[in-house]
C-alpha atoms as an extended CHARMM CRD file, in Angstrom:
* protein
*
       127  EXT
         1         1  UNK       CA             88.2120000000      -32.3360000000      -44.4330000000  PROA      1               0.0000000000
         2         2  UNK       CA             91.9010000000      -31.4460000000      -42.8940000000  PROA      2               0.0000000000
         3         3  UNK       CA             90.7040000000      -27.8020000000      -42.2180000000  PROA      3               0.0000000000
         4         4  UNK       CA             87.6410000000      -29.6580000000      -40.2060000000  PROA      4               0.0000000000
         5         5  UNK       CA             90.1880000000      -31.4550000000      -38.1540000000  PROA      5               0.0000000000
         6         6  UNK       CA             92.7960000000      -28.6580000000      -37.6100000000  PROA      6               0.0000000000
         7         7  UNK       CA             89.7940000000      -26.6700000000      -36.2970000000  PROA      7               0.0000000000
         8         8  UNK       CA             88.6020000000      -29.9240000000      -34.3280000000  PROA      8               0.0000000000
         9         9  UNK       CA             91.8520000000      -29.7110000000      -32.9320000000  PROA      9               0.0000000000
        10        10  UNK       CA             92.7940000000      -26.4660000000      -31.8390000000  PROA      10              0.0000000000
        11        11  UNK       CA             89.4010000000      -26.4400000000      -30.0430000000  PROA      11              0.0000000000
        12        12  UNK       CA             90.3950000000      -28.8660000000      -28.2330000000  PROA      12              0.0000000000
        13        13  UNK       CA             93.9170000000      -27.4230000000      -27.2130000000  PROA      13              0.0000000000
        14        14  UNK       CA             91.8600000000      -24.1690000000      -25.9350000000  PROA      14              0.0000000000
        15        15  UNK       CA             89.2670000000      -26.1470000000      -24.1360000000  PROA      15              0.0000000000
        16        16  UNK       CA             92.2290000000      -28.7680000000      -22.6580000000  PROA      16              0.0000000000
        17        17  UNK       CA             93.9270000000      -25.3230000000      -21.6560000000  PROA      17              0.0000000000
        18        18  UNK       CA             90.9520000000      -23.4570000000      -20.3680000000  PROA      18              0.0000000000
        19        19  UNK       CA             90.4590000000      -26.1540000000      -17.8260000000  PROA      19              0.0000000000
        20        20  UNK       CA             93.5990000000      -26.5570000000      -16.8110000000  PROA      20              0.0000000000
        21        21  UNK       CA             93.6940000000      -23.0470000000      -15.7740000000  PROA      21              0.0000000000
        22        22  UNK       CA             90.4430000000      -22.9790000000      -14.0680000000  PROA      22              0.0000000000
        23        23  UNK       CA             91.6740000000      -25.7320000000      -11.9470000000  PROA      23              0.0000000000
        24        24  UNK       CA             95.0680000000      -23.9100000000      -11.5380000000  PROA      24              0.0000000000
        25        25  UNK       CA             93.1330000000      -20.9810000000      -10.8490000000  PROA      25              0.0000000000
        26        26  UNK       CA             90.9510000000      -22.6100000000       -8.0520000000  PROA      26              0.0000000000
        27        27  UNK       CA             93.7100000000      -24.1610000000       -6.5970000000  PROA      27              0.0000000000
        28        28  UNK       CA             95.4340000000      -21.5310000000       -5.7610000000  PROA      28              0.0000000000
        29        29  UNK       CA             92.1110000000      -19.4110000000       -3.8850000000  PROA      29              0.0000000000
        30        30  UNK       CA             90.5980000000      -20.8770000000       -0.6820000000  PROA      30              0.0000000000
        31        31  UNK       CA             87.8360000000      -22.2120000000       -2.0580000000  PROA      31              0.0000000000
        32        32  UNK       CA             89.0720000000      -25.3570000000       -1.5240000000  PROA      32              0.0000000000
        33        33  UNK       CA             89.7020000000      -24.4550000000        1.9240000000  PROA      33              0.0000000000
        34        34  UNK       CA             87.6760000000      -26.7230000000        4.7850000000  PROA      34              0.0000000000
        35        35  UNK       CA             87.0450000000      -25.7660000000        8.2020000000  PROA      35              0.0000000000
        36        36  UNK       CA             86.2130000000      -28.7560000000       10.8710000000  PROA      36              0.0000000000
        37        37  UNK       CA             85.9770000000      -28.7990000000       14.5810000000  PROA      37              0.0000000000
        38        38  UNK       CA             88.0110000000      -32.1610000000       15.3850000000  PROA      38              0.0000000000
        39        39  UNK       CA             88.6380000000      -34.3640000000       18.5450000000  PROA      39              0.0000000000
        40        40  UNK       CA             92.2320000000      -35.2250000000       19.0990000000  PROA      40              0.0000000000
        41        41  UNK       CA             93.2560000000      -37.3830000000       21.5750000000  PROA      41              0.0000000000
        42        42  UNK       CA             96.5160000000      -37.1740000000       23.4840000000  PROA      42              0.0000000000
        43        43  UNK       CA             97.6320000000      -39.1700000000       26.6750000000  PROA      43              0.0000000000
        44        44  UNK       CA             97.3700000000      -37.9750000000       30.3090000000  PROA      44              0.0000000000
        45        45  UNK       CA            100.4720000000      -37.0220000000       32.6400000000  PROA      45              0.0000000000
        46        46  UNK       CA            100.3640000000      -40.5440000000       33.9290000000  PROA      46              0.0000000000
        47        47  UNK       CA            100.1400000000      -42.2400000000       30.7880000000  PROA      47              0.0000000000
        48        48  UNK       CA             97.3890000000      -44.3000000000       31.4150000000  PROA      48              0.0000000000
        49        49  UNK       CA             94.7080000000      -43.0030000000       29.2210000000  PROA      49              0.0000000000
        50        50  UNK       CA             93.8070000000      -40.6830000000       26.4160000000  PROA      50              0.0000000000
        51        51  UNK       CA             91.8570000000      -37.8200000000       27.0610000000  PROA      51              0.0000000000
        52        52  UNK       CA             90.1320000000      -35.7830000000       23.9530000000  PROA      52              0.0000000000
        53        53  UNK       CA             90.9990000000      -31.8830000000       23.3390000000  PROA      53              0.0000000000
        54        54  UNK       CA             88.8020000000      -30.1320000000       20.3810000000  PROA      54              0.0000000000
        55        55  UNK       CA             90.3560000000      -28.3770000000       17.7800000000  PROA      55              0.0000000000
        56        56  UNK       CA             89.4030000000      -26.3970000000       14.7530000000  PROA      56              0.0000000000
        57        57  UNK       CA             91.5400000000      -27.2860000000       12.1630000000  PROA      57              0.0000000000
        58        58  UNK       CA             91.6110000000      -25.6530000000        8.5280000000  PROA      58              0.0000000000
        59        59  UNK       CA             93.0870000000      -26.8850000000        5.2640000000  PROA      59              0.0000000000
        60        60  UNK       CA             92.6230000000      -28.3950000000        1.6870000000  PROA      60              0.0000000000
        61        61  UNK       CA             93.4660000000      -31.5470000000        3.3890000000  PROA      61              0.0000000000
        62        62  UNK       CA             91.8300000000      -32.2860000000        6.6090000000  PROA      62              0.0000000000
        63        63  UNK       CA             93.1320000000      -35.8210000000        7.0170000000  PROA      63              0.0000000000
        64        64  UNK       CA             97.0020000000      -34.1240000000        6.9200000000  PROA      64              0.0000000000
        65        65  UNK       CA             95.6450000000      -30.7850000000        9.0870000000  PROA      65              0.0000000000
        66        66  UNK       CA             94.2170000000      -33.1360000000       11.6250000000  PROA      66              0.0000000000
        67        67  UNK       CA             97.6630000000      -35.1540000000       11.8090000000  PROA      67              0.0000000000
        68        68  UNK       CA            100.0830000000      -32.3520000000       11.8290000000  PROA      68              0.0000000000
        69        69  UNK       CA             97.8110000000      -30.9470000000       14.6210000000  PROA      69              0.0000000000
        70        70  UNK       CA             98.3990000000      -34.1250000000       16.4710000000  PROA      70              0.0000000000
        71        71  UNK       CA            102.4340000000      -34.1210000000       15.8540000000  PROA      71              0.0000000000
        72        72  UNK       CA            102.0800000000      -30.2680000000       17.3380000000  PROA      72              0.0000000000
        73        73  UNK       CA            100.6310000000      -31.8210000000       20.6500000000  PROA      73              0.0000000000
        74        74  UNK       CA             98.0770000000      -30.4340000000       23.0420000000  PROA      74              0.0000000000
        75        75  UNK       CA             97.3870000000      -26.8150000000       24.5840000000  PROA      75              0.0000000000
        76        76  UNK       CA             96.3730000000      -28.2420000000       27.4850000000  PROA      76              0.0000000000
        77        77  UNK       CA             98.7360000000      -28.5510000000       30.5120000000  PROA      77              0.0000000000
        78        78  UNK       CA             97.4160000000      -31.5460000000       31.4660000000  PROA      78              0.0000000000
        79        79  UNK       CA             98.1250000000      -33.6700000000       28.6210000000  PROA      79              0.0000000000
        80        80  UNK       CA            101.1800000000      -34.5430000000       26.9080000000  PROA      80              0.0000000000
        81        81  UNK       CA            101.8340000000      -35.4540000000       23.1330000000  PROA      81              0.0000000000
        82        82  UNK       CA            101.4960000000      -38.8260000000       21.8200000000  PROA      82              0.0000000000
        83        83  UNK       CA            103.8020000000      -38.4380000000       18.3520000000  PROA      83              0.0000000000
        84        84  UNK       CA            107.5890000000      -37.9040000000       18.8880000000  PROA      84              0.0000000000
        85        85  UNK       CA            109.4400000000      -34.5880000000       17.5910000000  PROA      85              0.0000000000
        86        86  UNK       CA            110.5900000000      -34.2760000000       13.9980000000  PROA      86              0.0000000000
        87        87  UNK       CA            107.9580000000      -36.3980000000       12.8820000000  PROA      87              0.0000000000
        88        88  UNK       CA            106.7300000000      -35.4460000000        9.1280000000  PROA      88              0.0000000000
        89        89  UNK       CA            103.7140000000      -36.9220000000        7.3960000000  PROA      89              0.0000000000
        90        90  UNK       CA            105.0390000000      -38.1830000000        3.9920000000  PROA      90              0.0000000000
        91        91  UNK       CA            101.5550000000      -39.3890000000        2.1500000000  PROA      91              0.0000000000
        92        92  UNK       CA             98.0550000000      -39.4810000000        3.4800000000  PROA      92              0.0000000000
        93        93  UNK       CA             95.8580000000      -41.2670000000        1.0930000000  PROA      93              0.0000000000
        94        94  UNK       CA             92.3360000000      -43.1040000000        1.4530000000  PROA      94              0.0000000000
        95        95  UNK       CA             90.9210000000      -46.1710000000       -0.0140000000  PROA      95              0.0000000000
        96        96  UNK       CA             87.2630000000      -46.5030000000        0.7190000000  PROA      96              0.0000000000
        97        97  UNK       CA             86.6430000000      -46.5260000000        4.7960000000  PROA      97              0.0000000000
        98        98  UNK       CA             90.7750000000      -47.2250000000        5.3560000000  PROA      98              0.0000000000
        99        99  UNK       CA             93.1700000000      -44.3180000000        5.6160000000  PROA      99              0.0000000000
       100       100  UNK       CA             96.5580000000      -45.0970000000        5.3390000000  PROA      100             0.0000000000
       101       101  UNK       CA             99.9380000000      -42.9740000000        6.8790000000  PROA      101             0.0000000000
       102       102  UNK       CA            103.0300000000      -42.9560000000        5.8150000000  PROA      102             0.0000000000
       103       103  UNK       CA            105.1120000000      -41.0060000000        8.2040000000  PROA      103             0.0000000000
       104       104  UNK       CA            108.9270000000      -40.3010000000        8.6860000000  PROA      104             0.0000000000
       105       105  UNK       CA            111.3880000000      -42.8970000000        9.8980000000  PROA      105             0.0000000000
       106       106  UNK       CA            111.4050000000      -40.1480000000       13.2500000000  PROA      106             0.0000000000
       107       107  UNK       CA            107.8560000000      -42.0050000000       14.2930000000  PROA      107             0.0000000000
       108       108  UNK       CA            110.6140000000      -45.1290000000       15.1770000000  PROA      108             0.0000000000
       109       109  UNK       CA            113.6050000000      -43.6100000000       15.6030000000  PROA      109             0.0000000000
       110       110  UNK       CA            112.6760000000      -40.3300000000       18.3140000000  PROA      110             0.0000000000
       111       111  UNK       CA            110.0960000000      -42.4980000000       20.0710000000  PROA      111             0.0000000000
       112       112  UNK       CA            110.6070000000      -42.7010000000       23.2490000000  PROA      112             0.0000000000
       113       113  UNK       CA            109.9580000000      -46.8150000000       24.2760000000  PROA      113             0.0000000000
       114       114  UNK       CA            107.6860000000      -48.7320000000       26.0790000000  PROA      114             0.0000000000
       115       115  UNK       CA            104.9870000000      -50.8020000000       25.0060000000  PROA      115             0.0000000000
       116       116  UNK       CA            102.4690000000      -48.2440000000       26.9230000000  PROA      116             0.0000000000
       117       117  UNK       CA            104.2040000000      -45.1700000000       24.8380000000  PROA      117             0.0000000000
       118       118  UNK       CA            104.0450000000      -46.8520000000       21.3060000000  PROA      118             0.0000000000
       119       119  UNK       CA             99.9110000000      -47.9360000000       22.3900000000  PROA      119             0.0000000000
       120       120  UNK       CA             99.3610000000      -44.1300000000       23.0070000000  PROA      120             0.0000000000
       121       121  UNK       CA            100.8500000000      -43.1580000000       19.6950000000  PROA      121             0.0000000000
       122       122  UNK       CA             99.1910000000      -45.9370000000       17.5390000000  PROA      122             0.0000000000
       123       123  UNK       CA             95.5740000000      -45.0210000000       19.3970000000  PROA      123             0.0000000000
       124       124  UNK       CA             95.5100000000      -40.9660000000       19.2300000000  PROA      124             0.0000000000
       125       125  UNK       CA             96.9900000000      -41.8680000000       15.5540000000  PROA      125             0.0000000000
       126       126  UNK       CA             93.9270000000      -44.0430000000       14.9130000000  PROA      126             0.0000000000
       127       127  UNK       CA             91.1000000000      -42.3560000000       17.2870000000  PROA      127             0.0000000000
């Protein structure tokens, strides 16, 4: 009976290990790696409106890959970035249909003011 459950068990301590280094193993390859053309929205030169750019953004994580694409700003001329500099994205996590970011005290603290500025940060943010 006790060879029956020492056998029991050390199966168990090879299969517990085998799948932890499969999932090591995986995680460390790309083929966890997504590709998605996004729409990011950053505010005109006037600050009246967002406009969209597309993007093609690449990650394990395409919630933080779209976000830290949104802290880099725009390539086009024409538009102007909607999250201050220095900003970091601290935790991303989702809850159904509700996403929820926790980003670095720089969101406050390197914003630049106005009611119109922190509107075009919380709407690219959320759009």
């Amino acid at each position: 009976m006790k060879s029956k459950v020492f056998k029991l068990i050390i199966i168990l301590i090879v299969l517990i290990f085998a799948v932890y280094a499969v999932y090591y193993f995986i995680s460390q390859t790309d083929l966890l790696v997504k590709e998605k053309s996004i729409n990011l929205y950053f505010s005109t030169d006037d600050a009246m409106y967002l406009d969209s750019e597309q993007k093609t953004i690449k990650g394990k994580n395409l919630y933080i890959e779209a976000l830290n694409s949104l802290i880099d700003g725009p390539s086009k001329a024409e538009l102007s970035k909607t999250i201050p500099t220095g900003v970091e994205i601290l935790d991303v996590s989702r809850k159904n249909d509700i996403i929820q970011v926790d980003f670095s005290e720089e969101l406050v603290t390197n914003h630049w003011g106005g009611s119109t500025g922190e509107r075009m940060t919380v709407y690219s943010i959320v759009y």
